[in-house]
Coordinates of C-alpha atoms in Angstrom, one line a residue:
Chain A
X176 CA -54.0 -48.6 -42.9
X177 CA -55.5 -44.9 -42.3
X178 CA -58.5 -44.1 -40.8
X179 CA -59.9 -42.8 -44.1
X180 CA -59.2 -46.5 -46.0
X181 CA -60.9 -47.8 -43.2
X182 CA -64.0 -45.5 -44.4
X183 CA -64.4 -46.4 -47.1
X184 CA -64.0 -50.3 -46.5
X185 CA -66.6 -49.7 -44.6
X186 CA -69.1 -47.8 -46.9
X187 CA -68.4 -50.3 -50.0
X188 CA -68.4 -54.0 -47.9
X189 CA -71.8 -51.4 -46.2
X190 CA -70.9 -53.0 -43.5
X191 CA -69.3 -51.7 -39.7
X192 CA -68.6 -54.8 -38.2
X193 CA -65.7 -56.5 -36.9
X194 CA -65.3 -61.0 -35.6
X195 CA -63.5 -61.5 -32.3
X196 CA -60.8 -64.4 -32.8
X197 CA -61.2 -65.8 -29.6
X198 CA -60.3 -69.7 -30.1
X199 CA -61.3 -71.8 -27.4
X200 CA -60.6 -75.5 -27.9
X201 CA -62.7 -76.8 -25.9
X202 CA -65.3 -75.1 -28.1
X203 CA -64.2 -75.4 -31.7
X204 CA -65.4 -78.1 -33.5
X205 CA -64.2 -81.3 -32.7
X206 CA -63.2 -82.8 -35.6
X207 CA -60.6 -79.4 -35.7
X208 CA -58.7 -81.2 -32.4
X209 CA -57.4 -83.2 -35.2
X210 CA -55.5 -80.6 -37.6
X211 CA -51.5 -80.6 -37.1
X212 CA -53.5 -76.7 -35.8
X213 CA -56.1 -77.2 -35.0
X214 CA -56.3 -72.7 -34.0
X215 CA -55.7 -71.5 -37.4
X216 CA -57.3 -74.1 -38.6
X217 CA -60.3 -72.8 -37.4
X218 CA -59.5 -68.5 -37.9
X219 CA -58.9 -69.4 -41.5
X220 CA -62.4 -71.7 -42.0
X221 CA -63.6 -67.9 -40.3
X222 CA -61.6 -65.6 -42.8
X223 CA -62.4 -67.5 -45.8
X224 CA -66.6 -67.5 -44.1
X225 CA -67.3 -64.2 -43.3
X226 CA -64.3 -61.5 -45.2
X227 CA -66.8 -60.1 -47.4
X228 CA -69.3 -59.4 -44.8
X229 CA -66.7 -57.9 -41.9
X230 CA -63.8 -55.5 -42.2
X231 CA -61.3 -56.3 -39.2
X232 CA -61.2 -58.7 -37.0
X233 CA -60.4 -59.0 -33.4
X234 CA -57.7 -61.7 -32.1
X235 CA -57.5 -61.3 -28.4
X236 CA -54.5 -62.4 -27.6
X237 CA -55.1 -63.7 -24.3
X238 CA -56.7 -67.0 -26.0
X239 CA -53.2 -68.1 -27.7
X240 CA -50.9 -67.0 -25.0
X241 CA -53.1 -69.5 -23.1
X242 CA -51.6 -72.2 -25.0
X243 CA -47.8 -71.3 -25.2
X244 CA -45.0 -71.0 -28.5
X245 CA -47.8 -73.5 -29.6
X246 CA -50.9 -69.7 -29.7
X247 CA -48.3 -67.7 -30.2
X248 CA -47.8 -69.5 -34.0
X249 CA -51.5 -70.2 -34.8
X250 CA -51.5 -65.6 -33.9
X251 CA -48.6 -65.6 -36.0
X252 CA -50.2 -67.7 -39.0
X253 CA -53.5 -66.1 -38.2
X254 CA -52.3 -62.6 -39.0
X255 CA -50.1 -63.3 -42.1
X256 CA -53.2 -64.9 -43.8
X257 CA -55.3 -62.0 -43.0
X258 CA -52.7 -59.7 -44.4
X259 CA -51.9 -62.1 -47.7
X260 CA -55.3 -62.7 -48.9
X261 CA -57.0 -59.3 -47.2
X262 CA -55.1 -56.7 -46.9
X263 CA -57.6 -54.7 -47.3
X264 CA -59.5 -56.0 -43.7
X265 CA -58.6 -53.4 -40.2
X266 CA -56.6 -56.3 -37.4
X267 CA -56.7 -55.6 -34.3
X268 CA -54.4 -57.2 -31.9
X269 CA -56.8 -56.7 -28.7
X270 CA -54.1 -57.2 -26.1
X271 CA -54.7 -54.3 -24.0
X272 CA -51.4 -53.7 -23.1
X273 CA -49.3 -50.4 -21.1
X274 CA -46.0 -49.7 -19.4
X275 CA -44.2 -47.9 -18.5
X276 CA -41.6 -45.7 -21.9
X277 CA -39.4 -48.4 -23.3
X278 CA -41.1 -50.6 -22.5
X279 CA -44.3 -49.6 -24.1
X280 CA -42.3 -49.2 -27.1
X281 CA -41.6 -53.7 -26.9
X282 CA -44.5 -53.4 -27.4
X283 CA -45.7 -51.5 -29.8
X284 CA -43.4 -53.3 -31.9
X285 CA -44.8 -56.8 -31.2
X286 CA -47.9 -55.8 -32.8
X287 CA -47.6 -53.0 -34.9
X288 CA -43.9 -54.3 -36.9
X289 CA -43.0 -58.2 -35.6
X290 CA -46.5 -59.1 -36.5
X291 CA -48.1 -56.7 -38.8
X292 CA -51.5 -55.8 -36.6
X293 CA -53.3 -52.5 -37.6
X294 CA -53.8 -51.8 -34.2
X295 CA -53.4 -52.4 -30.5
X296 CA -56.1 -52.3 -27.7
X297 CA -53.8 -50.1 -24.7
X298 CA -54.9 -49.5 -20.9
X299 CA -55.0 -46.3 -19.7
X300 CA -54.1 -46.6 -16.1
X301 CA -50.0 -45.8 -16.5
X302 CA -51.2 -42.5 -18.4
X303 CA -49.7 -40.6 -21.0
X304 CA -46.4 -41.1 -21.3
X305 CA -47.2 -45.4 -21.3
X306 CA -49.2 -44.4 -24.4
X307 CA -47.3 -42.3 -26.5
X308 CA -45.1 -44.4 -27.9
X309 CA -48.1 -46.4 -29.6
X310 CA -48.9 -43.3 -30.7
X311 CA -45.7 -42.7 -33.0
X312 CA -46.4 -45.4 -35.1
X313 CA -47.7 -43.8 -38.1
X314 CA -51.1 -45.4 -40.4
X315 CA -51.0 -47.3 -37.1
X316 CA -54.0 -47.2 -34.7
X317 CA -54.2 -47.1 -30.3
X318 CA -57.3 -48.0 -29.2
X319 CA -57.1 -47.6 -25.8
X320 CA -60.0 -48.2 -22.8
X321 CA -62.4 -45.8 -22.3
X322 CA -66.2 -47.1 -20.8
X323 CA -65.3 -52.0 -20.5
X324 CA -68.5 -53.7 -21.2
X325 CA -68.1 -56.1 -17.8
X326 CA -69.4 -55.2 -14.5
X327 CA -65.9 -53.9 -13.4
X328 CA -66.6 -50.7 -15.2
X329 CA -68.2 -49.2 -11.9
X330 CA -65.4 -50.5 -10.2
X331 CA -63.3 -47.6 -11.3
X332 CA -63.8 -46.3 -14.8
X333 CA -67.2 -44.3 -14.0
X334 CA -66.3 -43.2 -10.5
X335 CA -66.3 -38.6 -10.4
X336 CA -63.4 -36.7 -10.3
X337 CA -62.7 -33.3 -11.3
X338 CA -66.3 -33.6 -11.9
X339 CA -66.9 -36.0 -14.8
X340 CA -66.5 -39.6 -14.2
X341 CA -63.0 -41.3 -15.2
X342 CA -63.6 -42.5 -18.3
X343 CA -64.2 -38.7 -19.4
X344 CA -61.2 -37.5 -18.1
X345 CA -59.8 -40.5 -19.7
X346 CA -61.0 -38.9 -23.0
X347 CA -60.1 -36.1 -22.9
X348 CA -56.7 -35.9 -21.3
X349 CA -56.2 -38.0 -24.1
X350 CA -57.2 -35.6 -27.1
X351 CA -53.7 -33.5 -25.9
X352 CA -50.9 -36.5 -26.4
X353 CA -48.8 -36.3 -28.7
X354 CA -50.5 -38.1 -32.0
X355 CA -53.5 -38.5 -30.3
X356 CA -55.0 -38.6 -34.1
X357 CA -54.3 -41.9 -33.8
X358 CA -55.9 -43.6 -31.3
X359 CA -59.4 -45.1 -31.2
X360 CA -62.1 -46.3 -27.6
X361 CA -62.8 -49.0 -26.7
X362 CA -66.9 -48.0 -25.4
X363 CA -69.0 -51.0 -25.0
X364 CA -72.1 -51.5 -26.1
X365 CA -73.7 -51.9 -22.6
X366 CA -73.4 -49.2 -21.9
X367 CA -75.6 -47.3 -25.0
X368 CA -76.6 -44.3 -23.1
X369 CA -73.0 -43.2 -22.0
X370 CA -73.4 -42.4 -25.6
X371 CA -74.1 -39.3 -26.6
X372 CA -72.0 -38.0 -23.8
X373 CA -68.9 -39.2 -25.2
X374 CA -70.2 -37.9 -28.3
X375 CA -69.8 -34.2 -26.4
X376 CA -66.1 -34.9 -26.2
X377 CA -64.1 -36.7 -28.9
X378 CA -66.7 -36.0 -32.0
X379 CA -65.3 -38.0 -34.5
X380 CA -62.9 -40.3 -32.8
X381 CA -63.7 -44.8 -34.5
X382 CA -65.1 -46.5 -31.0
X383 CA -64.5 -50.7 -31.1
X384 CA -67.5 -51.7 -29.4
X385 CA -67.9 -55.1 -27.5
X386 CA -71.1 -56.0 -26.2
X387 CA -73.5 -55.8 -29.2
X388 CA -75.3 -59.5 -29.1
X389 CA -74.2 -62.2 -26.5
X390 CA -73.6 -59.4 -23.6
X391 CA -76.6 -58.1 -24.5
X392 CA -76.3 -54.0 -26.1
X393 CA -78.0 -53.2 -29.2
X394 CA -76.9 -52.2 -32.6
X395 CA -80.0 -49.9 -33.8
X396 CA -79.2 -47.8 -30.2
X397 CA -75.2 -48.0 -30.1
X398 CA -75.9 -46.7 -34.1
X399 CA -78.2 -43.8 -33.1
X400 CA -76.2 -42.2 -30.5
X401 CA -72.3 -43.2 -31.6
X402 CA -72.2 -43.4 -35.0
X403 CA -70.7 -39.7 -37.0
X404 CA -70.5 -38.9 -40.5
X405 CA -67.8 -41.7 -41.1
X406 CA -69.5 -43.6 -39.0
X407 CA -66.8 -43.4 -35.9
X408 CA -68.0 -47.2 -35.5
X409 CA -66.6 -51.2 -35.5
X410 CA -68.7 -52.9 -33.7
X411 CA -67.4 -56.0 -32.3
X412 CA -69.1 -59.6 -32.2
X413 CA -67.2 -63.4 -31.1
X414 CA -68.3 -65.8 -30.1
X415 CA -72.1 -65.3 -31.1
X416 CA -70.8 -65.5 -34.8
X417 CA -68.0 -68.2 -34.0
X418 CA -69.5 -70.3 -31.9
X419 CA -72.9 -70.3 -33.5
X420 CA -72.6 -73.9 -34.4
X421 CA -69.9 -76.3 -32.8
X422 CA -70.8 -78.9 -35.9
X423 CA -69.0 -79.4 -39.0
X424 CA -71.0 -76.2 -40.6
X425 CA -69.0 -74.0 -38.1
X426 CA -67.8 -71.6 -40.8
X427 CA -71.5 -71.6 -42.6
X428 CA -73.1 -70.9 -39.3
X429 CA -70.9 -68.2 -38.8
X430 CA -71.7 -66.7 -41.8
X431 CA -75.3 -66.9 -41.4
X432 CA -74.4 -65.4 -38.0
X433 CA -72.5 -62.4 -39.8
X434 CA -75.1 -61.6 -42.3
X435 CA -77.1 -60.8 -39.9
X436 CA -74.9 -58.2 -38.6
X437 CA -74.2 -56.7 -41.4
X438 CA -77.6 -56.8 -43.0
X439 CA -79.1 -55.1 -40.2
X440 CA -75.8 -52.3 -41.2
X441 CA -76.3 -52.3 -44.1
X442 CA -80.2 -51.0 -44.0
X443 CA -78.6 -48.0 -41.2
X444 CA -76.1 -47.0 -43.1
X445 CA -79.2 -46.6 -46.2
Chain B
X24 CA -45.1 -70.7 -3.1
X25 CA -46.6 -69.0 -0.2
X26 CA -46.2 -65.7 0.6
X27 CA -44.8 -67.6 4.6
X28 CA -42.4 -69.1 1.4
X29 CA -40.8 -66.5 0.1
X30 CA -40.2 -64.2 3.9
X31 CA -38.1 -66.8 4.8
X32 CA -36.1 -67.0 1.6
X33 CA -36.0 -63.0 1.9
X34 CA -34.2 -64.0 6.1
X35 CA -32.5 -66.6 4.9
X36 CA -31.0 -65.3 1.9
X37 CA -30.9 -61.3 4.3
X38 CA -32.0 -60.1 -0.1
X39 CA -35.6 -58.7 -0.9
X40 CA -33.6 -57.6 -4.0
X41 CA -36.1 -58.3 -7.3
X42 CA -33.8 -59.0 -10.6
X43 CA -35.4 -57.0 -14.0
X44 CA -35.2 -59.6 -17.2
X45 CA -35.9 -56.7 -19.4
X46 CA -33.6 -58.0 -21.5
X47 CA -32.7 -56.1 -25.3
X48 CA -30.3 -57.5 -27.5
X49 CA -28.8 -54.1 -28.4
X50 CA -28.9 -53.6 -24.9
X51 CA -26.3 -57.1 -24.4
X52 CA -22.9 -58.0 -25.3
X53 CA -21.8 -58.5 -28.9
X54 CA -20.7 -61.6 -28.3
X55 CA -23.5 -63.2 -26.5
X56 CA -25.4 -62.4 -30.0
X57 CA -23.7 -65.5 -31.8
X58 CA -24.6 -68.4 -29.6
X59 CA -28.0 -69.6 -30.4
X60 CA -30.8 -67.9 -28.5
X61 CA -29.2 -64.7 -27.2
X62 CA -32.1 -63.7 -24.9
X63 CA -31.5 -67.1 -22.5
X64 CA -28.0 -67.3 -23.1
X65 CA -28.2 -63.7 -21.1
X66 CA -30.7 -64.7 -18.6
X67 CA -28.5 -67.8 -17.4
X68 CA -25.5 -65.8 -16.5
X69 CA -27.0 -63.7 -15.0
X70 CA -29.1 -65.9 -12.7
X71 CA -26.1 -68.3 -12.3
X72 CA -24.1 -64.9 -10.9
X73 CA -26.7 -64.0 -9.3
X74 CA -30.0 -66.4 -7.5
X75 CA -27.6 -66.4 -4.7
X76 CA -28.5 -61.8 -3.8
X77 CA -32.0 -61.9 -5.1
X78 CA -35.5 -64.0 -4.1
X79 CA -36.7 -62.7 -7.4
X80 CA -36.0 -62.3 -10.5
X81 CA -39.1 -60.3 -13.1
X82 CA -39.4 -60.9 -16.8
X83 CA -40.9 -58.7 -18.9
X84 CA -43.4 -59.7 -21.4
X85 CA -43.0 -57.1 -23.7
X86 CA -39.2 -57.7 -24.0
X87 CA -40.3 -61.1 -25.1
X88 CA -43.3 -60.3 -27.7
X89 CA -41.1 -57.8 -29.0
X90 CA -38.8 -60.7 -30.6
X91 CA -42.0 -63.1 -31.6
X92 CA -42.1 -66.8 -31.7
X93 CA -38.0 -66.6 -30.7
X94 CA -39.0 -64.4 -27.5
X95 CA -41.5 -66.8 -26.3
X96 CA -39.5 -69.0 -26.6
X97 CA -36.4 -67.4 -24.7
X98 CA -38.9 -66.2 -21.9
X99 CA -40.3 -70.4 -21.5
X100 CA -36.6 -71.5 -21.2
X101 CA -35.7 -68.8 -18.9
X102 CA -39.4 -69.5 -16.6
X103 CA -38.4 -72.9 -17.0
X104 CA -34.8 -73.0 -16.1
X105 CA -35.1 -70.9 -13.0
X106 CA -37.9 -73.9 -12.0
X107 CA -35.3 -75.9 -12.6
X108 CA -32.4 -75.2 -10.8
X109 CA -33.9 -72.5 -8.3
X110 CA -37.3 -73.1 -7.4
X111 CA -36.7 -71.3 -4.4
X112 CA -36.6 -68.1 -6.1
X113 CA -40.2 -66.5 -6.8
X114 CA -40.6 -65.7 -10.1
X115 CA -42.8 -62.5 -11.2
X116 CA -44.0 -62.0 -15.1
X117 CA -44.3 -58.5 -15.5
X118 CA -47.5 -58.3 -17.5
X119 CA -50.0 -56.0 -17.0
X120 CA -52.3 -57.8 -18.6
X121 CA -56.0 -57.5 -17.7
X122 CA -59.1 -58.4 -19.0
X123 CA -62.8 -59.5 -19.4
X124 CA -63.1 -62.4 -17.3
X125 CA -63.3 -64.8 -19.0
X126 CA -60.3 -63.4 -20.8
X127 CA -58.3 -62.9 -17.8
X128 CA -58.9 -66.9 -17.1
X129 CA -56.7 -67.7 -20.4
X130 CA -54.4 -64.6 -19.3
X131 CA -53.6 -66.8 -15.4
X132 CA -53.8 -70.0 -16.8
X133 CA -51.2 -69.3 -19.9
X134 CA -48.4 -67.2 -16.6
X135 CA -49.6 -69.9 -13.7
X136 CA -49.7 -73.3 -16.1
X137 CA -48.3 -72.9 -19.3
X138 CA -45.8 -70.7 -17.9
X139 CA -46.1 -71.8 -14.1
X140 CA -44.5 -68.2 -13.0
X141 CA -44.9 -67.6 -8.6
X142 CA -46.5 -64.7 -9.7
X143 CA -48.0 -62.3 -13.1
X144 CA -48.6 -58.2 -13.1
X145 CA -52.0 -56.9 -13.7
X146 CA -54.1 -53.6 -14.5
X147 CA -57.2 -52.6 -12.9
X148 CA -58.6 -50.6 -15.0
X149 CA -60.6 -52.6 -16.2
X150 CA -62.1 -53.6 -11.7
X151 CA -63.0 -57.0 -9.9
X152 CA -64.3 -59.5 -12.5
X153 CA -60.9 -58.1 -14.9
X154 CA -58.8 -59.2 -11.4
X155 CA -61.0 -61.9 -9.5
X156 CA -60.0 -65.0 -12.6
X157 CA -56.0 -64.2 -11.3
X158 CA -56.6 -64.4 -7.8
X159 CA -59.0 -68.0 -7.7
X160 CA -55.4 -69.4 -8.8
X161 CA -54.3 -71.2 -4.8
X162 CA -50.2 -70.1 -3.6
X163 CA -50.3 -67.6 -6.5
X164 CA -50.2 -64.6 -6.7
X165 CA -51.2 -61.4 -8.1
X166 CA -49.9 -58.4 -7.8
X167 CA -51.8 -55.0 -9.2
X168 CA -50.1 -51.9 -10.0
X169 CA -51.5 -49.1 -7.4
X170 CA -49.5 -46.3 -8.0
X171 CA -45.9 -47.4 -10.7
X172 CA -43.2 -45.8 -10.5
X173 CA -43.4 -43.1 -14.1
X174 CA -44.5 -39.3 -14.9
X175 CA -47.7 -40.7 -15.6
X176 CA -48.9 -41.8 -13.0
X177 CA -49.8 -38.3 -12.8
X178 CA -52.9 -38.0 -15.7
X179 CA -55.2 -40.7 -13.7
X180 CA -53.5 -42.6 -10.5
X181 CA -54.0 -39.8 -8.2
X182 CA -57.4 -37.4 -9.3
X183 CA -59.4 -37.2 -6.8
X184 CA -61.8 -39.7 -5.9
X185 CA -64.4 -40.0 -3.3
X186 CA -61.7 -37.7 -1.1
X187 CA -59.0 -40.1 -2.4
X188 CA -56.6 -40.2 -4.6
X189 CA -57.5 -42.9 -7.1
X190 CA -54.7 -45.3 -5.3
X191 CA -55.4 -45.4 -3.1
X192 CA -59.6 -46.3 -4.0
X193 CA -57.8 -49.2 -5.6
X194 CA -56.0 -49.9 -2.9
X195 CA -59.0 -50.3 -0.3
X196 CA -61.7 -51.6 -3.1
X197 CA -59.7 -54.5 -3.8
X198 CA -59.6 -55.2 -0.1
X199 CA -63.3 -56.7 -0.8
X200 CA -62.4 -59.0 -3.8
X201 CA -62.4 -62.8 -3.5
X202 CA -59.1 -64.7 -2.2
X203 CA -57.6 -60.8 -1.9
X204 CA -55.0 -62.0 -0.3
X205 CA -53.2 -63.4 -3.4
X206 CA -53.3 -59.9 -3.9
X207 CA -49.6 -57.7 -3.6
X208 CA -49.3 -54.3 -5.6
X209 CA -47.2 -52.2 -7.8
X210 CA -45.9 -49.2 -5.8
X211 CA -43.1 -46.8 -7.6
X212 CA -39.5 -45.5 -5.2
X213 CA -39.9 -42.4 -7.0
X214 CA -43.4 -42.1 -4.9
X215 CA -42.0 -42.8 -1.3
X216 CA -43.6 -40.0 0.7
X217 CA -47.0 -42.2 -0.5
X218 CA -45.4 -44.7 1.6
X219 CA -47.1 -43.4 4.3
X220 CA -50.0 -43.6 3.4
X221 CA -50.6 -46.7 1.7
X222 CA -49.5 -48.9 4.8
X223 CA -52.2 -47.4 6.2
X224 CA -54.8 -48.8 3.7
X225 CA -52.4 -52.3 3.2
X226 CA -50.4 -52.9 6.6
X227 CA -49.3 -55.9 5.5
X228 CA -49.1 -57.0 1.4
X229 CA -46.5 -57.7 0.4
X230 CA -45.0 -54.5 -2.1
X231 CA -43.4 -55.0 -5.5
X232 CA -41.0 -51.5 -5.8
X233 CA -39.8 -50.7 -9.5
X234 CA -37.6 -46.9 -9.4
X235 CA -34.9 -48.2 -7.2
X236 CA -31.5 -46.8 -8.8
X237 CA -32.3 -45.5 -12.6
X238 CA -35.0 -43.7 -11.4
X239 CA -34.0 -42.2 -9.0
X240 CA -35.6 -43.7 -5.2
X241 CA -34.2 -43.9 -2.2
X242 CA -33.7 -47.1 -0.5
X243 CA -34.0 -46.9 2.9
X244 CA -36.6 -44.1 2.4
X245 CA -38.7 -47.0 0.9
X246 CA -37.8 -49.7 3.2
X247 CA -38.4 -46.7 6.3
X248 CA -42.4 -46.2 5.1
X249 CA -42.8 -49.5 3.2
X250 CA -41.2 -52.3 5.4
X251 CA -43.6 -54.4 7.5
X252 CA -43.3 -57.2 10.1
X253 CA -42.9 -59.6 7.7
X254 CA -40.3 -57.6 5.5
X255 CA -43.9 -56.5 2.3
X256 CA -41.1 -55.3 0.2
X257 CA -39.5 -56.1 -2.7
X258 CA -37.2 -54.2 -4.5
X259 CA -37.3 -54.3 -8.0
X260 CA -33.5 -53.1 -10.4
X261 CA -33.3 -54.1 -13.8
X262 CA -30.9 -51.8 -16.3
X263 CA -28.9 -51.0 -13.1
X264 CA -27.5 -54.9 -12.8
X265 CA -28.2 -56.3 -15.8
X266 CA -26.5 -53.7 -17.9
X267 CA -24.0 -53.1 -15.7
X268 CA -21.4 -54.1 -18.2
X269 CA -21.6 -54.2 -21.4
X270 CA -18.8 -56.7 -21.8
X271 CA -17.6 -59.6 -21.5
X272 CA -17.5 -59.3 -17.6
X273 CA -21.3 -58.7 -17.5
X274 CA -22.8 -61.2 -15.8
X275 CA -20.2 -60.6 -13.3
X276 CA -20.8 -56.9 -13.3
X277 CA -24.6 -57.9 -12.2
X278 CA -23.5 -59.7 -9.5
X279 CA -21.5 -57.3 -7.6
X280 CA -24.2 -55.1 -8.4
X281 CA -27.1 -57.1 -6.5
X282 CA -24.6 -57.6 -4.4
X283 CA -24.6 -53.7 -3.5
X284 CA -28.1 -53.9 -3.1
X285 CA -28.3 -56.8 -0.9
X286 CA -25.1 -56.0 1.1
X287 CA -28.1 -52.2 2.0
X288 CA -30.4 -54.5 2.6
X289 CA -28.6 -57.1 5.4
X290 CA -28.3 -53.8 7.4
X291 CA -31.8 -53.0 7.1
X292 CA -32.5 -56.4 8.1
X293 CA -30.1 -56.7 11.1

């Protein structure tokens, strides 16, 4: 998917919502556990109930890997279902990968070719030659960690290097990498006061923003400082939507929560 | 496996060699492609031929994920084979994971419980709360990236923060984390001149050292600056051993290459 197609979907749906599919068997409604593939059954219901309210879905690979081959099958069924039923929706493999060159190429093939995701999240610590193999894929997007939403973000990401915080150096340096037009960045909503500075470095890139809702970030504040002429934001909500109810009405409850966010986004986009 | 057990194996085998199982279907002998599971068939032959020469095996998960569910099955069969036939061998899931707390816990379960590896590699960028969930597992080891063997290591890892290079800050700070006794670190053999400084910060921790051989690092130099009273080193070689031949004699050729390294290690341990 091209960035233009993503922006066009956002305008059509009046939504820049991304729903995180972080499925934990201990948290889904009990009646689903009798299904042959409870994780996929849960995802399918959530997707069927919310696809008109969001522009992206983001399974975090950890939640699938934790269930071994069964989990990997559920992930494959989920991405295949999305690509078949809703090809207009942007898909994100939240995998936070990164390795030396030939190994990163293997990861890129896993997520872009084998699973056919539109994008994958990567970690910056190993530098340019660990990220460029992902950037080489046409019409695929590489979403690099910049400033994450957790407390540990302050351990290294905000340390001062070259008279600026490390995450700013990461943003700045990455602009010079081959095919950097395929980069997006993770910036947590819990650090909204940093967004104005971030936009000085990357005025147009899309940001994937976790931390609205459950982790305390404000949608209005994120948009005030982070939104661009072509939107430039994907706001992720996971637990706040998919676990809105753990009863038989879980999908409707998820839709209600997604609609609340979509409606706020609709007002902001006016 | 405890660190003491690992050290005892090293002394017994006179080897601190780790063999990287980075299996690429384009590089393995053609006759194996007719097997039902060529990746596992390759790994089994390599393990059967080399297990007496090394103390650790390290599959890099990227090479398995690239083949989807089939690849994940090959990884599972490989770790099960190792745990069944050679429980004394230290196993490393080279996965370079790291995420917010509850998600890192899912990754830790995937590698320590579902797949029963002894250790997993992690990336430090997201800080303390992204690594501590791994450290909480008893007799499991978390191998954190410090100074990697690739060129991109110089993009961020060696930038100056708090009057020292970032990787030194990572080493220093990580010592204060809960259960930090379960930490080991990745330090590339291509940066051997840094090892003396690293040992000042972490005098006793085990280092996983890639980059000897194919990437140009010297075994003697690594040992001179990195070895401790309890060894403290695992030297990894992947391509140099497993792809020593791509003909029917590939396992014997791998054993020959492994024996060369083991023999050098034997001399050093005297």
